[in-house]
Short mmCIF file of C-alpha atoms in Angstrom, two decimals:
data_model
loop_
_atom_site.label_atom_id
_atom_site.label_comp_id
_atom_site.label_asym_id
_atom_site.label_seq_id
_atom_site.Cartn_x
_atom_site.Cartn_y
_atom_site.Cartn_z
CA MET J 1 -12.25 -5.47 -34.58
CA THR J 2 -9.44 -6.59 -32.35
CA ARG J 3 -6.58 -4.11 -32.16
CA THR J 4 -2.90 -5.31 -31.86
CA VAL J 5 0.11 -3.95 -30.15
CA GLU J 6 3.52 -5.48 -30.67
CA THR J 7 6.23 -5.38 -28.16
CA GLU J 8 9.18 -7.38 -26.84
CA ILE J 9 7.99 -8.09 -23.31
CA VAL J 10 4.53 -7.60 -21.90
CA ILE J 11 4.12 -7.33 -18.17
CA VAL J 12 0.66 -7.67 -16.47
CA GLY J 13 0.34 -5.61 -13.37
CA SER J 14 2.02 -2.35 -12.38
CA GLY J 15 2.44 -3.10 -8.65
CA THR J 16 5.76 -3.68 -6.97
CA ALA J 17 6.91 -6.62 -9.15
CA GLY J 18 5.60 -5.33 -12.48
CA ALA J 19 6.94 -1.80 -11.92
CA THR J 20 10.31 -3.08 -10.92
CA LEU J 21 10.51 -5.37 -13.99
CA ALA J 22 9.40 -2.60 -16.28
CA LYS J 23 12.02 -0.19 -14.94
CA GLU J 24 14.85 -2.65 -15.02
CA LEU J 25 14.05 -4.15 -18.51
CA SER J 26 13.35 -0.81 -20.19
CA ALA J 27 16.66 0.58 -18.78
CA ALA J 28 18.40 -2.22 -20.57
CA GLY J 29 16.85 -1.22 -23.86
CA LYS J 30 13.96 -3.76 -23.98
CA LYS J 31 10.74 -2.77 -25.57
CA VAL J 32 8.16 -3.20 -22.70
CA ALA J 33 4.42 -2.86 -22.41
CA LEU J 34 3.08 -2.59 -18.92
CA LEU J 35 -0.60 -3.42 -18.45
CA GLU J 36 -2.70 -2.04 -15.55
CA LYS J 37 -6.44 -2.57 -15.15
CA GLY J 38 -6.75 0.47 -12.95
CA LYS J 39 -5.78 4.06 -13.52
CA ARG J 40 -3.30 6.44 -12.10
CA GLU J 41 -4.66 7.91 -8.86
CA ILE J 42 -3.78 11.43 -8.03
CA ARG J 43 -5.81 12.12 -4.95
CA LEU J 44 -4.52 10.08 -1.93
CA GLY J 45 -4.55 10.04 1.74
CA ARG J 46 -8.19 9.75 2.93
CA MET J 47 -10.77 7.05 3.44
CA ARG J 48 -12.91 8.45 0.57
CA ASP J 49 -9.90 8.00 -1.68
CA GLY J 50 -9.47 4.40 -0.67
CA LEU J 51 -13.02 3.71 -1.65
CA ARG J 52 -12.02 4.45 -5.32
CA PHE J 53 -9.08 2.28 -5.68
CA TYR J 54 -9.50 -0.69 -3.19
CA GLU J 55 -10.89 -3.72 -5.06
CA LYS J 56 -14.71 -3.51 -5.39
CA HIS J 57 -14.49 -0.13 -3.67
CA THR J 58 -14.14 -1.83 -0.29
CA PHE J 59 -12.23 -5.00 0.57
CA LEU J 60 -12.24 -8.45 -1.09
CA LYS J 61 -13.36 -11.34 1.06
CA SER J 62 -12.94 -15.01 1.12
CA LYS J 63 -16.06 -17.12 1.48
CA GLU J 64 -15.07 -17.58 5.10
CA GLY J 65 -15.03 -13.88 5.61
CA THR J 66 -11.32 -13.16 5.72
CA ILE J 67 -10.60 -9.68 4.30
CA LEU J 68 -8.01 -9.70 1.49
CA TYR J 69 -6.31 -6.46 0.38
CA GLY J 70 -6.13 -5.51 -3.19
CA THR J 71 -6.21 -2.42 -5.31
CA SER J 72 -6.65 -1.41 -8.89
CA MET J 73 -4.37 1.36 -9.68
CA VAL J 74 -0.88 2.28 -11.06
CA GLY J 75 1.47 1.12 -8.36
CA GLY J 76 -0.97 -1.47 -6.91
CA THR J 77 -1.01 -2.14 -3.21
CA SER J 78 2.45 -0.61 -2.72
CA VAL J 79 0.60 2.66 -2.78
CA VAL J 80 -1.33 1.78 0.40
CA ALA J 81 1.49 -0.10 2.20
CA SER J 82 2.95 1.02 5.49
CA GLY J 83 6.43 1.49 3.95
CA ASN J 84 8.06 -1.41 5.67
CA ALA J 85 11.42 -2.64 4.25
CA LEU J 86 11.93 -5.90 6.02
CA ARG J 87 13.58 -8.82 4.35
CA CYS J 88 11.65 -12.10 4.13
CA GLN J 89 11.92 -15.43 2.24
CA GLN J 90 15.65 -14.88 1.70
CA LYS J 91 16.66 -18.32 3.00
CA GLU J 92 13.69 -20.13 1.46
CA LEU J 93 14.52 -18.77 -1.96
CA SER J 94 18.24 -19.36 -1.44
CA ASP J 95 17.52 -22.94 -0.74
CA LEU J 96 15.91 -23.08 -4.19
CA GLY J 97 18.95 -21.64 -5.78
CA ILE J 98 17.83 -18.02 -5.91
CA ASP J 99 20.39 -15.79 -4.22
CA LEU J 100 18.95 -12.37 -3.63
CA GLU J 101 21.71 -10.81 -1.47
CA LYS J 102 22.90 -8.34 -4.03
CA ASP J 103 19.37 -7.53 -5.19
CA PHE J 104 18.33 -6.88 -1.53
CA LEU J 105 21.32 -4.55 -1.01
CA GLU J 106 20.50 -2.75 -4.34
CA ALA J 107 16.80 -2.39 -3.40
CA GLU J 108 17.56 -1.11 0.17
CA GLN J 109 19.92 1.53 -1.38
CA GLU J 110 17.39 2.73 -3.95
CA LEU J 111 14.53 2.97 -1.47
CA LYS J 112 16.85 4.51 1.15
CA ALA J 113 15.46 2.01 3.71
CA ALA J 114 16.16 3.13 7.26
CA PRO J 115 14.43 3.33 10.61
CA LEU J 116 12.57 6.64 11.23
CA PRO J 117 13.75 9.37 13.54
CA ASP J 118 11.78 9.91 16.80
CA LYS J 119 10.05 12.97 15.24
CA CYS J 120 7.93 10.53 13.09
CA ILE J 121 7.03 8.26 15.90
CA SER J 122 4.05 8.94 18.28
CA GLU J 123 4.42 9.21 22.07
CA GLY J 124 2.22 6.06 22.23
CA VAL J 125 4.66 4.02 20.23
CA ILE J 126 7.58 5.26 22.28
CA LYS J 127 5.63 4.13 25.35
CA LEU J 128 4.91 0.75 23.78
CA MET J 129 8.65 0.25 23.15
CA GLU J 130 9.64 1.13 26.65
CA SER J 131 6.94 -1.13 28.03
CA ALA J 132 7.99 -3.99 25.74
CA ARG J 133 11.59 -3.74 27.07
CA SER J 134 10.31 -3.79 30.65
CA LEU J 135 8.42 -6.96 29.88
CA GLY J 136 11.55 -8.60 28.74
CA LEU J 137 10.63 -8.35 24.96
CA GLU J 138 13.13 -7.07 22.30
CA PRO J 139 11.40 -4.39 20.18
CA LYS J 140 13.36 -3.34 17.05
CA ARG J 141 12.98 -0.36 14.72
CA VAL J 142 11.58 -1.16 11.31
CA PRO J 143 13.49 0.08 8.22
CA LYS J 144 11.17 2.24 6.27
CA PHE J 145 11.01 3.61 2.70
CA ILE J 146 9.58 6.85 3.97
CA ASP J 147 11.38 10.19 3.75
CA PRO J 148 11.22 11.73 7.19
CA ASN J 149 11.77 15.17 5.81
CA LYS J 150 8.71 15.02 3.72
CA CYS J 151 6.45 12.99 6.08
CA LYS J 152 3.65 15.05 7.91
CA VAL J 153 3.01 12.10 10.41
CA CYS J 154 -0.60 12.05 9.53
CA GLY J 155 -1.00 8.34 10.01
CA TYR J 156 -2.80 7.70 6.71
CA CYS J 157 -0.16 5.68 4.98
CA VAL J 158 -2.67 2.96 4.22
CA MET J 159 -4.71 5.40 2.15
CA GLY J 160 -1.73 6.48 0.07
CA CYS J 161 0.70 9.28 0.75
CA ARG J 162 -0.40 12.68 -0.55
CA TYR J 163 2.87 14.21 0.50
CA ASN J 164 4.97 11.89 -1.67
CA ALA J 165 7.10 10.94 1.34
CA LYS J 166 6.62 7.27 0.91
CA TRP J 167 8.09 5.23 -1.94
CA SER J 168 5.57 3.30 -4.03
CA ALA J 169 5.88 1.38 -7.28
CA VAL J 170 4.56 4.51 -9.03
CA ASN J 171 8.11 5.84 -8.70
CA TYR J 172 9.36 2.80 -10.68
CA VAL J 173 6.51 3.03 -13.26
CA ASP J 174 7.46 6.66 -13.94
CA ARG J 175 11.07 5.77 -14.55
CA ALA J 176 10.09 2.95 -16.86
CA VAL J 177 7.86 5.23 -18.94
CA LYS J 178 10.92 7.67 -19.15
CA ASN J 179 12.95 4.80 -20.44
CA GLY J 180 10.45 4.22 -23.15
CA ALA J 181 8.10 1.68 -21.63
CA LEU J 182 4.45 1.77 -22.75
CA LEU J 183 2.06 2.09 -19.82
CA MET J 184 -1.48 0.86 -20.79
CA THR J 185 -3.91 1.81 -18.05
CA GLY J 186 -7.51 0.71 -17.95
CA THR J 187 -6.36 -2.50 -19.68
CA ARG J 188 -7.49 -5.79 -18.12
CA ALA J 189 -5.55 -8.95 -19.14
CA MET J 190 -7.89 -11.90 -19.79
CA LYS J 191 -5.54 -14.65 -20.73
CA VAL J 192 -2.15 -15.55 -22.20
CA LEU J 193 -1.86 -16.13 -25.91
CA THR J 194 0.13 -19.21 -26.96
CA ALA J 195 1.38 -20.87 -30.16
CA ASN J 196 3.19 -24.17 -30.37
CA GLY J 197 3.40 -24.35 -26.57
CA LYS J 198 4.97 -20.96 -26.17
CA ALA J 199 3.48 -17.69 -24.90
CA ASN J 200 3.38 -15.04 -27.55
CA GLY J 201 1.20 -12.33 -25.98
CA VAL J 202 -1.76 -11.37 -23.88
CA GLU J 203 -5.45 -11.06 -24.74
CA ALA J 204 -6.91 -8.02 -23.07
CA VAL J 205 -9.72 -5.57 -23.04
CA ASP J 206 -9.87 -1.88 -22.50
CA SER J 207 -12.52 0.88 -22.84
CA LYS J 208 -12.38 0.62 -26.64
CA GLY J 209 -12.80 -3.21 -26.64
CA PRO J 210 -10.69 -6.20 -27.20
CA LEU J 211 -6.92 -6.07 -28.12
CA LYS J 212 -4.01 -8.34 -28.35
CA ILE J 213 -0.55 -7.36 -27.01
CA LEU J 214 1.94 -9.64 -28.94
CA ALA J 215 5.31 -10.28 -27.28
CA ASP J 216 8.24 -12.56 -27.10
CA ILE J 217 8.01 -12.88 -23.33
CA VAL J 218 5.03 -12.59 -21.04
CA ILE J 219 5.35 -11.90 -17.34
CA LEU J 220 2.44 -12.07 -14.97
CA SER J 221 2.82 -9.73 -11.95
CA ALA J 222 -0.88 -9.25 -11.12
CA GLY J 223 -0.61 -10.34 -7.51
CA GLY J 224 -1.62 -13.34 -5.47
CA ILE J 225 -5.24 -13.31 -6.52
CA HIS J 226 -5.36 -12.11 -10.19
CA THR J 227 -2.13 -13.89 -11.39
CA PRO J 228 -3.57 -17.35 -10.65
CA ILE J 229 -7.02 -16.37 -12.23
CA ILE J 230 -5.16 -15.42 -15.50
CA LEU J 231 -3.06 -18.55 -15.32
CA GLN J 232 -6.18 -20.77 -14.99
CA ARG J 233 -7.81 -19.06 -17.88
CA SER J 234 -4.64 -19.70 -19.91
CA GLY J 235 -4.73 -23.47 -19.20
CA VAL J 236 -2.30 -23.65 -16.18
CA ASP J 237 -4.70 -25.58 -13.94
CA LYS J 238 -2.36 -25.99 -11.02
CA ALA J 239 -2.51 -22.32 -10.33
CA GLY J 240 -4.62 -20.96 -7.51
CA LYS J 241 -3.94 -23.58 -4.80
CA LYS J 242 -1.94 -23.38 -1.59
CA MET J 243 -2.81 -19.70 -0.97
CA PHE J 244 -1.59 -17.91 2.11
CA CYS J 245 -2.41 -14.30 3.07
CA ASP J 246 -0.25 -13.40 6.11
CA PRO J 247 -3.41 -12.62 8.18
CA PHE J 248 -3.48 -10.22 11.04
CA ILE J 249 -5.66 -9.06 13.88
CA THR J 250 -5.59 -5.72 15.60
CA THR J 251 -6.11 -5.07 19.27
CA TYR J 252 -6.82 -1.67 20.82
CA GLY J 253 -6.90 -0.08 24.23
CA ILE J 254 -7.82 3.38 25.64
CA SER J 255 -5.35 5.26 27.66
CA ARG J 256 -5.62 8.52 29.72
CA ASP J 257 -2.24 9.80 28.98
CA THR J 258 -0.74 8.18 25.93
CA ASN J 259 -1.61 8.88 22.29
CA GLN J 260 -0.85 6.85 19.21
CA THR J 261 -3.44 8.22 16.77
CA LYS J 262 -0.96 10.59 15.22
CA GLY J 263 2.11 8.85 13.96
CA ILE J 264 3.55 6.41 11.40
CA ASN J 265 2.22 2.88 11.74
CA ALA J 266 4.55 -0.02 12.35
CA PRO J 267 7.76 1.88 13.17
CA MET J 268 8.93 -1.00 15.45
CA TYR J 269 8.25 -4.69 15.75
CA ILE J 270 8.34 -7.62 18.15
CA ILE J 271 8.92 -11.00 16.55
CA LYS J 272 8.78 -14.66 17.63
CA PRO J 273 10.14 -16.41 14.66
CA GLY J 274 7.83 -18.97 13.20
CA ARG J 275 4.98 -17.77 15.37
CA PHE J 276 4.13 -14.13 14.84
CA ILE J 277 5.27 -10.57 14.37
CA ALA J 278 3.60 -7.59 16.17
CA PHE J 279 3.56 -3.97 15.10
CA PRO J 280 2.03 -0.75 16.65
CA PHE J 281 -0.92 -0.12 14.34
CA ILE J 282 -3.95 2.20 14.28
CA ASP J 283 -6.67 2.07 11.66
CA PRO J 284 -7.92 5.37 10.11
CA PRO J 285 -10.84 6.35 12.27
CA VAL J 286 -13.57 5.97 9.68
CA GLN J 287 -12.30 2.53 8.68
CA PHE J 288 -13.36 1.26 12.12
CA THR J 289 -16.98 1.08 10.82
CA LEU J 290 -16.02 -1.75 8.45
CA TYR J 291 -15.02 -4.13 11.22
CA ASN J 292 -16.75 -5.83 14.07
CA GLY J 293 -16.04 -4.50 17.50
CA TRP J 294 -15.53 -0.93 16.47
CA LYS J 295 -18.48 0.73 18.27
CA PRO J 296 -17.08 0.94 21.74
CA LEU J 297 -13.89 2.59 20.37
CA LEU J 298 -15.29 4.83 17.63
CA GLY J 299 -17.65 6.77 20.01
CA GLN J 300 -14.58 7.87 21.95
CA PHE J 301 -12.15 8.35 19.08
CA PRO J 302 -12.35 12.13 18.86
CA ARG J 303 -11.30 12.52 22.50
CA MET J 304 -9.53 9.32 23.37
CA LYS J 305 -5.91 8.36 23.63
CA ALA J 306 -5.71 5.19 21.61
CA LEU J 307 -3.09 2.45 21.56
CA GLY J 308 -3.09 -0.35 19.02
CA MET J 309 -1.09 -3.37 18.17
CA MET J 310 -1.25 -5.73 15.09
CA VAL J 311 -0.37 -9.37 15.35
CA LYS J 312 0.53 -10.95 12.00
CA ILE J 313 1.26 -14.59 11.38
CA ALA J 314 2.59 -16.92 8.66
CA ASP J 315 -0.61 -18.91 7.93
CA GLU J 316 -1.07 -22.42 6.57
CA PRO J 317 -1.13 -22.29 2.78
CA ILE J 318 -4.48 -24.09 2.27
CA GLY J 319 -6.38 -21.26 0.49
CA LYS J 320 -7.59 -21.37 -3.07
CA VAL J 321 -8.37 -18.77 -5.82
CA ASN J 322 -10.76 -20.16 -8.44
CA ALA J 323 -10.84 -19.21 -12.06
CA ASN J 324 -14.20 -17.40 -11.57
CA GLY J 325 -12.58 -15.07 -9.01
CA SER J 326 -14.08 -16.70 -5.88
CA ILE J 327 -11.70 -17.21 -2.98
CA GLU J 328 -11.45 -19.79 -0.15
CA LYS J 329 -9.21 -18.93 2.83
CA PRO J 330 -9.99 -20.74 6.06
CA ILE J 331 -8.06 -19.86 9.22
CA THR J 332 -6.83 -23.14 10.71
CA SER J 333 -6.53 -24.28 14.31
CA LYS J 334 -2.74 -23.85 14.05
CA ASP J 335 -3.22 -20.34 12.74
CA LYS J 336 -5.52 -19.64 15.70
CA ASP J 337 -3.00 -20.80 18.14
CA LYS J 338 -0.41 -18.39 16.73
CA PHE J 339 -2.96 -15.52 17.08
CA LYS J 340 -3.79 -16.49 20.57
CA GLU J 341 -0.17 -16.61 21.58
CA GLY J 342 0.66 -13.19 20.00
CA ASN J 343 -2.49 -11.49 21.17
CA LYS J 344 -1.84 -12.59 24.84
CA ILE J 345 1.57 -10.69 24.65
CA VAL J 346 0.01 -7.78 22.86
CA LYS J 347 -2.75 -7.25 25.40
CA GLU J 348 -0.26 -7.45 28.26
CA LEU J 349 1.88 -4.87 26.44
CA LEU J 350 -1.00 -2.47 25.78
CA ILE J 351 -2.07 -2.57 29.49
CA LYS J 352 1.61 -2.06 30.59
CA ALA J 353 1.80 0.95 28.27
CA GLY J 354 -1.19 2.51 29.94
CA ALA J 355 -4.34 1.15 28.35
CA ASN J 356 -7.28 0.54 30.69
CA HIS J 357 -7.62 -3.21 30.91
CA LYS J 358 -11.38 -2.96 30.48
CA SER J 359 -11.02 -1.08 27.18
CA VAL J 360 -8.79 -3.63 25.47
CA SER J 361 -10.63 -5.00 22.46
CA THR J 362 -9.75 -6.99 19.40
CA ILE J 363 -11.16 -5.97 15.97
CA ARG J 364 -12.64 -8.51 13.62
CA PRO J 365 -12.68 -9.86 10.94
CA ILE J 366 -9.29 -11.30 10.24
CA ARG J 367 -7.44 -9.38 7.50
CA GLY J 368 -4.96 -10.80 4.98
CA PRO J 369 -2.78 -8.15 3.39
CA HIS J 370 -0.41 -10.37 1.29
CA PRO J 371 -2.30 -13.02 -0.55
CA GLY J 372 0.29 -15.32 -2.41
CA GLY J 373 1.66 -18.72 -3.01
CA THR J 374 -0.90 -19.35 -5.80
CA ALA J 375 1.82 -19.94 -8.38
CA ALA J 376 4.45 -21.29 -6.12
CA ILE J 377 7.99 -22.36 -7.17
CA GLY J 378 7.98 -26.07 -7.62
CA GLU J 379 4.29 -26.14 -8.03
CA VAL J 380 3.33 -23.80 -10.86
CA VAL J 381 6.65 -22.24 -11.85
CA ASN J 382 10.12 -23.68 -11.92
CA LYS J 383 13.23 -22.22 -10.28
CA ASN J 384 13.58 -19.80 -13.13
CA LEU J 385 10.03 -18.52 -12.46
CA GLU J 386 8.89 -19.93 -15.73
CA THR J 387 5.60 -21.87 -16.10
CA GLU J 388 4.99 -25.09 -18.12
CA ILE J 389 4.24 -22.69 -20.99
CA LYS J 390 7.59 -21.58 -22.32
CA ASN J 391 8.21 -17.84 -22.19
CA LEU J 392 5.47 -17.31 -19.67
CA PHE J 393 6.93 -16.13 -16.35
CA VAL J 394 5.34 -15.20 -13.05
CA CYS J 395 7.00 -12.66 -10.75
CA ASP J 396 5.20 -11.48 -7.58
CA ASN J 397 4.47 -13.07 -4.26
CA SER J 398 2.39 -15.79 -5.99
CA VAL J 399 5.60 -17.60 -6.43
CA PHE J 400 6.64 -17.53 -2.77
CA PRO J 401 7.20 -21.15 -1.59
CA SER J 402 5.56 -20.42 1.83
CA ALA J 403 3.93 -17.68 3.80
CA PRO J 404 6.43 -15.14 4.91
CA GLY J 405 4.42 -13.65 7.73
CA LEU J 406 6.36 -10.43 7.11
CA PRO J 407 5.88 -7.42 4.72
CA PRO J 408 6.97 -8.76 1.26
CA ILE J 409 7.57 -5.62 -0.73
CA LEU J 410 11.31 -5.47 -0.40
CA THR J 411 11.59 -9.23 -1.32
CA ILE J 412 9.39 -8.68 -4.38
CA ILE J 413 11.54 -5.89 -5.53
CA ALA J 414 14.68 -7.99 -5.13
CA LEU J 415 13.20 -10.98 -6.80
CA SER J 416 12.00 -8.83 -9.64
CA LYS J 417 15.57 -7.34 -10.02
CA TRP J 418 16.90 -10.98 -10.12
CA LEU J 419 14.61 -12.06 -12.88
CA SER J 420 15.27 -8.88 -14.88
CA LYS J 421 18.93 -9.46 -14.88
CA ARG J 422 18.47 -13.05 -16.04
CA LEU J 423 16.13 -12.15 -18.83
CA ILE J 424 18.43 -9.29 -19.93
CA ALA J 425 21.26 -11.74 -20.07
CA ASN J 426 18.99 -14.40 -21.70
CA GLN J 427 19.94 -16.76 -18.78
CA ARG J 428 16.99 -19.02 -18.51
CA THR J 429 18.15 -21.74 -16.10
CA ILE J 430 19.77 -21.80 -12.70
#
């Protein structure tokens, strides 16, 4: 027998977007149900923890072999993010009539986004910054949503923060629940329910079997992979196309006197707009075993002085997420040219900072941390983030009009605040 839950607004996904929406809408007195297919994770901070909550207990891959990051847990991938609070897509969204300036300021204040003090930055990163300046580059500090007074500088941000020093969407989920929102974990949304061309709920399944969550408004915030799958199952056939993933590669070198293995990842960046952004980045040691090219490095890891840099690009949006969950994401020749340009600078920087030139090695495969664009504004949703099905909205980086090539969390929060305010005011059109 199918059970039924009735609410005013149902949100699918408790990551950055879903959690922000739930917090804002419940604070305004709206009756909200927040669906999450994963559970609340308590143990964080180690590779063995990541094996529990990363999708399929490892990493998703496109058929071409590109790794795509995704998690199943309360808070979504915000839990395993590096805590970067950079703005992105502000102009692109503004050109579409979506002005996020006030929402960005609000988000930055709530997250207390600020560059980290030197005590949280490794000697290796300090050396990289000095070397970058000597090469005529312009390194900048990254604003972070990390509390430096709680941070233990363990370097395991990407496995979740066990010291509660880093903001994640879990913080917003907890506030939403305090406001009266219903958090439904272990609940997988299958498709959107409709009647007379309007969304009126979600068909889902949990450990007890099928259920229906009936609502006046449905918001999909399940991320760039799962949102388009649900949309396609619900009859929105345009979803899933034009996928990007902000791919990155990581290059390492071994130094005799400079260490980067203990410190916050990505505390500074070097950017060439439209081409690439580069951050200091070191993978957790055991994670090396998942990538090609790790053996020369891992054998030395306990005693080595490691330096690492990530090169991330805004890729061409030619990927695809199919209704059956299969993913296509080729890396184009234009993408490869951007990587080549960025990696040339990164290798020069690593050597300048003290890495032995013979040790410099690039890890494969390519990784895509921010899959999105699969329900883009103007393609799948309108400027109000509403689909062709009335009362069915999408709010996550699926709606981004292009690849940002930058960390999207701050923008997703700002966009979610923007949509929340409009729904609270019942303002449906720009």
